[in-house]
GROMACS .gro file of N, CA and C in nm:
model
  333
    1MET      N    1   5.745   4.677  12.153
    1MET     CA    2   5.723   4.787  12.065
    1MET      C    3   5.737   4.920  12.139
    2GLU      N    4   5.827   4.922  12.224
    2GLU     CA    5   5.851   5.044  12.299
    2GLU      C    6   5.922   5.150  12.216
    3ASP      N    7   5.991   5.112  12.109
    3ASP     CA    8   6.066   5.206  12.027
    3ASP      C    9   5.978   5.283  11.929
    4VAL      N   10   5.857   5.251  11.916
    4VAL     CA   11   5.767   5.312  11.820
    4VAL      C   12   5.720   5.447  11.876
    5ILE      N   13   5.722   5.551  11.786
    5ILE     CA   14   5.673   5.682  11.827
    5ILE      C   15   5.548   5.713  11.748
    6THR      N   16   5.468   5.800  11.800
    6THR     CA   17   5.342   5.833  11.731
    6THR      C   18   5.370   5.935  11.621
    7ARG      N   19   5.274   5.947  11.533
    7ARG     CA   20   5.286   6.042  11.423
    7ARG      C   21   5.300   6.184  11.478
    8LYS      N   22   5.226   6.216  11.580
    8LYS     CA   23   5.229   6.348  11.642
    8LYS      C   24   5.370   6.377  11.697
    9GLU      N   25   5.430   6.279  11.763
    9GLU     CA   26   5.566   6.297  11.815
    9GLU      C   27   5.666   6.317  11.700
   10HIS      N   28   5.643   6.241  11.594
   10HIS     CA   29   5.731   6.254  11.478
   10HIS      C   30   5.720   6.394  11.415
   11GLU      N   31   5.596   6.443  11.400
   11GLU     CA   32   5.576   6.576  11.342
   11GLU      C   33   5.637   6.684  11.432
   12GLU      N   34   5.621   6.669  11.563
   12GLU     CA   35   5.683   6.766  11.656
   12GLU      C   36   5.835   6.762  11.643
   13PHE      N   37   5.890   6.643  11.634
   13PHE     CA   38   6.035   6.629  11.616
   13PHE      C   39   6.079   6.694  11.485
   14ALA      N   40   6.003   6.671  11.377
   14ALA     CA   41   6.035   6.727  11.246
   14ALA      C   42   6.030   6.880  11.251
   15ARG      N   43   5.927   6.940  11.319
   15ARG     CA   44   5.918   7.085  11.333
   15ARG      C   45   6.038   7.140  11.410
   16ARG      N   46   6.076   7.073  11.514
   16ARG     CA   47   6.193   7.116  11.592
   16ARG      C   48   6.320   7.111  11.507
   17MET      N   49   6.334   7.004  11.429
   17MET     CA   50   6.451   6.989  11.343
   17MET      C   51   6.453   7.100  11.238
   18GLU      N   52   6.337   7.129  11.176
   18GLU     CA   53   6.329   7.237  11.077
   18GLU      C   54   6.363   7.371  11.141
   19SER      N   55   6.311   7.393  11.261
   19SER     CA   56   6.340   7.518  11.332
   19SER      C   57   6.490   7.529  11.361
   20GLU      N   58   6.548   7.418  11.408
   20GLU     CA   59   6.692   7.417  11.438
   20GLU      C   60   6.774   7.436  11.310
   21ASN      N   61   6.734   7.371  11.203
   21ASN     CA   62   6.805   7.387  11.075
   21ASN      C   63   6.794   7.530  11.024
   22SER      N   64   6.677   7.590  11.039
   22SER     CA   65   6.657   7.728  10.998
   22SER      C   66   6.747   7.821  11.081
   23ARG      N   67   6.752   7.798  11.211
   23ARG     CA   68   6.837   7.878  11.298
   23ARG      C   69   6.984   7.862  11.259
   24LEU      N   70   7.024   7.739  11.230
   24LEU     CA   71   7.163   7.715  11.189
   24LEU      C   72   7.194   7.781  11.054
   25ASP      N   73   7.096   7.778  10.961
   25ASP     CA   74   7.116   7.844  10.832
   25ASP      C   75   7.133   7.995  10.851
   26ASP      N   76   7.049   8.053  10.937
   26ASP     CA   77   7.062   8.197  10.966
   26ASP      C   78   7.198   8.228  11.028
   27GLU      N   79   7.238   8.144  11.121
   27GLU     CA   80   7.368   8.164  11.185
   27GLU      C   81   7.482   8.151  11.084
   28ASP      N   82   7.471   8.054  10.993
   28ASP     CA   83   7.572   8.038  10.888
   28ASP      C   84   7.580   8.163  10.800
   29ARG      N   85   7.463   8.219  10.762
   29ARG     CA   86   7.462   8.341  10.680
   29ARG      C   87   7.528   8.457  10.755
   30ARG      N   88   7.497   8.472  10.883
   30ARG     CA   89   7.559   8.579  10.962
   30ARG      C   90   7.710   8.560  10.971
   31ILE      N   91   7.752   8.438  10.995
   31ILE     CA   92   7.895   8.410  11.007
   31ILE      C   93   7.965   8.434  10.872
   32ASN      N   94   7.903   8.389  10.764
   32ASN     CA   95   7.962   8.411  10.632
   32ASN      C   96   7.972   8.559  10.601
   33HIS      N   97   7.869   8.635  10.639
   33HIS     CA   98   7.873   8.780  10.618
   33HIS      C   99   7.987   8.844  10.699
   34ARG      N  100   8.000   8.804  10.823
   34ARG     CA  101   8.108   8.856  10.908
   34ARG      C  102   8.244   8.818  10.853
   35LEU      N  103   8.257   8.694  10.802
   35LEU     CA  104   8.384   8.652  10.742
   35LEU      C  105   8.417   8.737  10.619
   36GLN      N  106   8.314   8.766  10.539
   36GLN     CA  107   8.338   8.850  10.420
   36GLN      C  108   8.384   8.989  10.463
   37LEU      N  109   8.322   9.045  10.567
   37LEU     CA  110   8.365   9.176  10.617
   37LEU      C  111   8.509   9.170  10.669
   38LEU      N  112   8.541   9.062  10.739
   38LEU     CA  113   8.678   9.047  10.789
   38LEU      C  114   8.778   9.034  10.675
   39GLU      N  115   8.743   8.959  10.573
   39GLU     CA  116   8.833   8.945  10.458
   39GLU      C  117   8.857   9.080  10.391
   40ASN      N  118   8.751   9.159  10.377
   40ASN     CA  119   8.767   9.293  10.319
   40ASN      C  120   8.856   9.380  10.407
   41THR      N  121   8.836   9.372  10.537
   41THR     CA  122   8.917   9.451  10.629
   41THR      C  123   9.064   9.409  10.623
   42VAL      N  124   9.087   9.278  10.621
   42VAL     CA  125   9.225   9.229  10.611
   42VAL      C  126   9.289   9.275  10.481
   43SER      N  127   9.213   9.274  10.373
   43SER     CA  128   9.265   9.320  10.245
   43SER      C  129   9.301   9.469  10.252
   44GLN      N  130   9.217   9.548  10.314
   44GLN     CA  131   9.245   9.692  10.329
   44GLN      C  132   9.368   9.714  10.417
   45ILE      N  133   9.379   9.637  10.525
   45ILE     CA  134   9.496   9.650  10.613
   45ILE      C  135   9.623   9.613  10.537
   46ASN      N  136   9.615   9.509  10.457
   46ASN     CA  137   9.731   9.467  10.377
   46ASN      C  138   9.772   9.578  10.280
   47ALA      N  139   9.673   9.638  10.213
   47ALA     CA  140   9.703   9.747  10.119
   47ALA      C  141   9.766   9.865  10.193
   48LEU      N  142   9.714   9.894  10.311
   48LEU     CA  143   9.769  10.004  10.392
   48LEU      C  144   9.912   9.973  10.434
   49THR      N  145   9.938   9.849  10.472
   49THR     CA  146  10.073   9.809  10.512
   49THR      C  147  10.171   9.826  10.397
   50VAL      N  148  10.130   9.785  10.278
   50VAL     CA  149  10.216   9.799  10.161
   50VAL      C  150  10.242   9.947  10.134
   51SER      N  151  10.139  10.029  10.146
   51SER     CA  152  10.155  10.173  10.122
   51SER      C  153  10.251  10.235  10.224
   52VAL      N  154  10.237  10.196  10.349
   52VAL     CA  155  10.325  10.250  10.454
   52VAL      C  156  10.469  10.206  10.428
   53GLU      N  157  10.487  10.083  10.386
   53GLU     CA  158  10.622  10.034  10.356
   53GLU      C  159  10.684  10.112  10.241
   54ARG      N  160  10.606  10.136  10.135
   54ARG     CA  161  10.656  10.215  10.023
   54ARG      C  162  10.691  10.356  10.068
   55MET      N  163  10.605  10.413  10.151
   55MET     CA  164  10.629  10.548  10.200
   55MET      C  165  10.757  10.553  10.283
   56ALA      N  166  10.781  10.451  10.364
   56ALA     CA  167  10.904  10.447  10.445
   56ALA      C  168  11.028  10.439  10.355
   57VAL      N  169  11.019  10.360  10.250
   57VAL     CA  170  11.133  10.350  10.156
   57VAL      C  171  11.156  10.485  10.087
   58ASN      N  172  11.048  10.548  10.044
   58ASN     CA  173  11.061  10.679   9.979
   58ASN      C  174  11.118  10.782  10.074
   59MET      N  175  11.075  10.780  10.199
   59MET     CA  176  11.128  10.876  10.296
   59MET      C  177  11.276  10.850  10.322
   60GLY      N  178  11.317  10.725  10.324
   60GLY     CA  179  11.459  10.692  10.339
   60GLY      C  180  11.540  10.746  10.222
   61ASN      N  181  11.486  10.729  10.101
   61ASN     CA  182  11.554  10.783   9.982
   61ASN      C  183  11.561  10.935   9.987
   62MET      N  184  11.452  10.997  10.032
   62MET     CA  185  11.451  11.143  10.043
   62MET      C  186  11.554  11.191  10.146
   63LEU      N  187  11.565  11.119  10.257
   63LEU     CA  188  11.663  11.156  10.359
   63LEU      C  189  11.804  11.147  10.304
   64ALA      N  190  11.833  11.040  10.231
   64ALA     CA  191  11.967  11.025  10.172
   64ALA      C  192  11.994  11.139  10.074
   65GLU      N  193  11.895  11.174   9.993
   65GLU     CA  194  11.913  11.283   9.896
   65GLU      C  195  11.932  11.416   9.968
   66LEU      N  196  11.857  11.439  10.075
   66LEU     CA  197  11.873  11.563  10.152
   66LEU      C  198  12.013  11.572  10.214
   67GLU      N  199  12.064  11.459  10.260
   67GLU     CA  200  12.200  11.459  10.315
   67GLU      C  201  12.302  11.494  10.207
   68LYS      N  202  12.285  11.439  10.088
   68LYS     CA  203  12.376  11.471   9.976
   68LYS      C  204  12.367  11.620   9.943
   69GLN      N  205  12.245  11.672   9.938
   69GLN     CA  206  12.227  11.813   9.907
   69GLN      C  207  12.289  11.901  10.015
   70GLY      N  208  12.277  11.858  10.140
   70GLY     CA  209  12.337  11.933  10.250
   70GLY      C  210  12.487  11.943  10.235
   71LYS      N  211  12.550  11.833  10.196
   71LYS     CA  212  12.695  11.833  10.176
   71LYS      C  213  12.732  11.925  10.059
   72ARG      N  214  12.654  11.919   9.950
   72ARG     CA  215  12.682  12.007   9.836
   72ARG      C  216  12.664  12.154   9.874
   73ILE      N  217  12.561  12.184   9.952
   73ILE     CA  218  12.536  12.323   9.994
   73ILE      C  219  12.649  12.372  10.083
   74GLU      N  220  12.694  12.286  10.175
   74GLU     CA  221  12.807  12.325  10.260
   74GLU      C  222  12.929  12.358  10.175
   75LYS      N  223  12.955  12.276  10.076
   75LYS     CA  224  13.071  12.298   9.988
   75LYS      C  225  13.056  12.430   9.913
   76ILE      N  226  12.937  12.456   9.862
   76ILE     CA  227  12.912  12.581   9.789
   76ILE      C  228  12.925  12.701   9.882
   77GLU      N  229  12.877  12.687  10.005
   77GLU     CA  230  12.886  12.798  10.100
   77GLU      C  231  13.030  12.826  10.142
   78LYS      N  232  13.114  12.723  10.141
   78LYS     CA  233  13.254  12.741  10.181
   78LYS      C  234  13.338  12.804  10.069
   79GLU      N  235  13.296  12.792   9.945
   79GLU     CA  236  13.375  12.844   9.833
   79GLU      C  237  13.404  12.994   9.844
   80PRO      N  238  13.306  13.081   9.876
   80PRO     CA  239  13.339  13.223   9.889
   80PRO      C  240  13.439  13.250  10.002
   81ALA      N  241  13.427  13.178  10.112
   81ALA     CA  242  13.520  13.197  10.224
   81ALA      C  243  13.661  13.155  10.182
   82GLU      N  244  13.670  13.044  10.109
   82GLU     CA  245  13.801  12.999  10.063
   82GLU      C  246  13.860  13.098   9.961
   83ALA      N  247  13.775  13.152   9.874
   83ALA     CA  248  13.822  13.252   9.777
   83ALA      C  249  13.868  13.378   9.851
   84HIS      N  250  13.793  13.417   9.953
   84HIS     CA  251  13.831  13.534  10.033
   84HIS      C  252  13.967  13.511  10.101
   85LYS      N  253  13.985  13.392  10.155
   85LYS     CA  254  14.114  13.359  10.218
   85LYS      C  255  14.227  13.365  10.116
   86ALA      N  256  14.203  13.314   9.998
   86ALA     CA  257  14.306  13.313   9.893
   86ALA      C  258  14.340  13.456   9.851
   87ILE      N  259  14.238  13.542   9.836
   87ILE     CA  260  14.262  13.682   9.798
   87ILE      C  261  14.338  13.754   9.909
   88LYS      N  262  14.297  13.732  10.033
   88LYS     CA  263  14.364  13.795  10.146
   88LYS      C  264  14.509  13.750  10.154
   89SER      N  265  14.531  13.622  10.132
   89SER     CA  266  14.668  13.569  10.135
   89SER      C  267  14.752  13.631  10.023
   90ALA      N  268  14.693  13.646   9.905
   90ALA     CA  269  14.765  13.706   9.792
   90ALA      C  270  14.798  13.852   9.820
   91ILE      N  271  14.703  13.926   9.880
   91ILE     CA  272  14.727  14.067   9.913
   91ILE      C  273  14.838  14.079  10.017
   92ILE      N  274  14.831  13.996  10.121
   92ILE     CA  275  14.934  14.000  10.225
   92ILE      C  276  15.070  13.965  10.166
   93THR      N  277  15.073  13.864  10.080
   93THR     CA  278  15.198  13.824  10.015
   93THR      C  279  15.253  13.939   9.930
   94ALA      N  280  15.165  14.007   9.856
   94ALA     CA  281  15.208  14.119   9.772
   94ALA      C  282  15.260  14.234   9.858
   95LEU      N  283  15.189  14.264   9.968
   95LEU     CA  284  15.233  14.373  10.057
   95LEU      C  285  15.368  14.341  10.121
   96VAL      N  286  15.379  14.217  10.169
   96VAL     CA  287  15.506  14.177  10.230
   96VAL      C  288  15.617  14.181  10.126
   97GLY      N  289  15.589  14.137  10.006
   97GLY     CA  290  15.687  14.140   9.898
   97GLY      C  291  15.727  14.282   9.865
   98ALA      N  292  15.627  14.373   9.863
   98ALA     CA  293  15.656  14.514   9.832
   98ALA      C  294  15.740  14.576   9.943
   99VAL      N  295  15.707  14.547  10.068
   99VAL     CA  296  15.784  14.602  10.181
   99VAL      C  297  15.926  14.547  10.178
  100VAL      N  298  15.939  14.417  10.158
  100VAL     CA  299  16.072  14.357  10.153
  100VAL      C  300  16.149  14.414  10.035
  101GLY      N  301  16.083  14.430   9.921
  101GLY     CA  302  16.149  14.487   9.803
  101GLY      C  303  16.194  14.630   9.829
  102ALA      N  304  16.108  14.707   9.897
  102ALA     CA  305  16.143  14.847   9.928
  102ALA      C  306  16.262  14.852  10.024
  103VAL      N  307  16.258  14.764  10.124
  103VAL     CA  308  16.368  14.761  10.221
  103VAL      C  309  16.497  14.721  10.152
  104VAL      N  310  16.492  14.620  10.069
  104VAL     CA  311  16.612  14.574   9.997
  104VAL      C  312  16.660  14.685   9.904
  105THR      N  313  16.566  14.750   9.834
  105THR     CA  314  16.605  14.859   9.744
  105THR      C  315  16.666  14.974   9.823
  106GLY      N  316  16.609  15.006   9.938
  106GLY     CA  317  16.663  15.111  10.023
  106GLY      C  318  16.805  15.077  10.073
  107MET      N  319  16.824  14.954  10.108
  107MET     CA  320  16.954  14.911  10.156
  107MET      C  321  17.057  14.916  10.043
  108LEU      N  322  17.015  14.876   9.925
  108LEU     CA  323  17.106  14.879   9.812
  108LEU      C  324  17.140  15.024   9.773
  109ALA      N  325  17.041  15.110   9.790
  109ALA     CA  326  17.064  15.250   9.756
  109ALA      C  327  17.163  15.314   9.855
  110LEU      N  328  17.165  15.270   9.975
  110LEU     CA  329  17.255  15.323  10.076
  110LEU      C  330  17.395  15.275  10.055
  111LEU      N  331  17.415  15.169   9.991
  111LEU     CA  332  17.548  15.114   9.970
  111LEU      C  333  17.613  15.177   9.859
   0.00000   0.00000   0.00000
């Protein structure tokens, strides 16, 4: 009968088991609370990642639109210069035509 334990030993063992179970329950609650906090944090990080991705796409679209606008602005800015060149060319052509006409008329008058 060496395997038999006394009531006192049994009660001490039961108190230790209850204490250990209580400690484990407390630890489980702490761990569950920490897991809930981590899940919330991961959810926030995921939302932030999605927002950053959307912002990057929007910025890419804005860059493309700015490049298009830059090309249109360059074209608009060049129009007055091209018009000026055309007017200058027309004036020079008219002056040269007038001088050539005068010279030809002068030559014909001499003949």
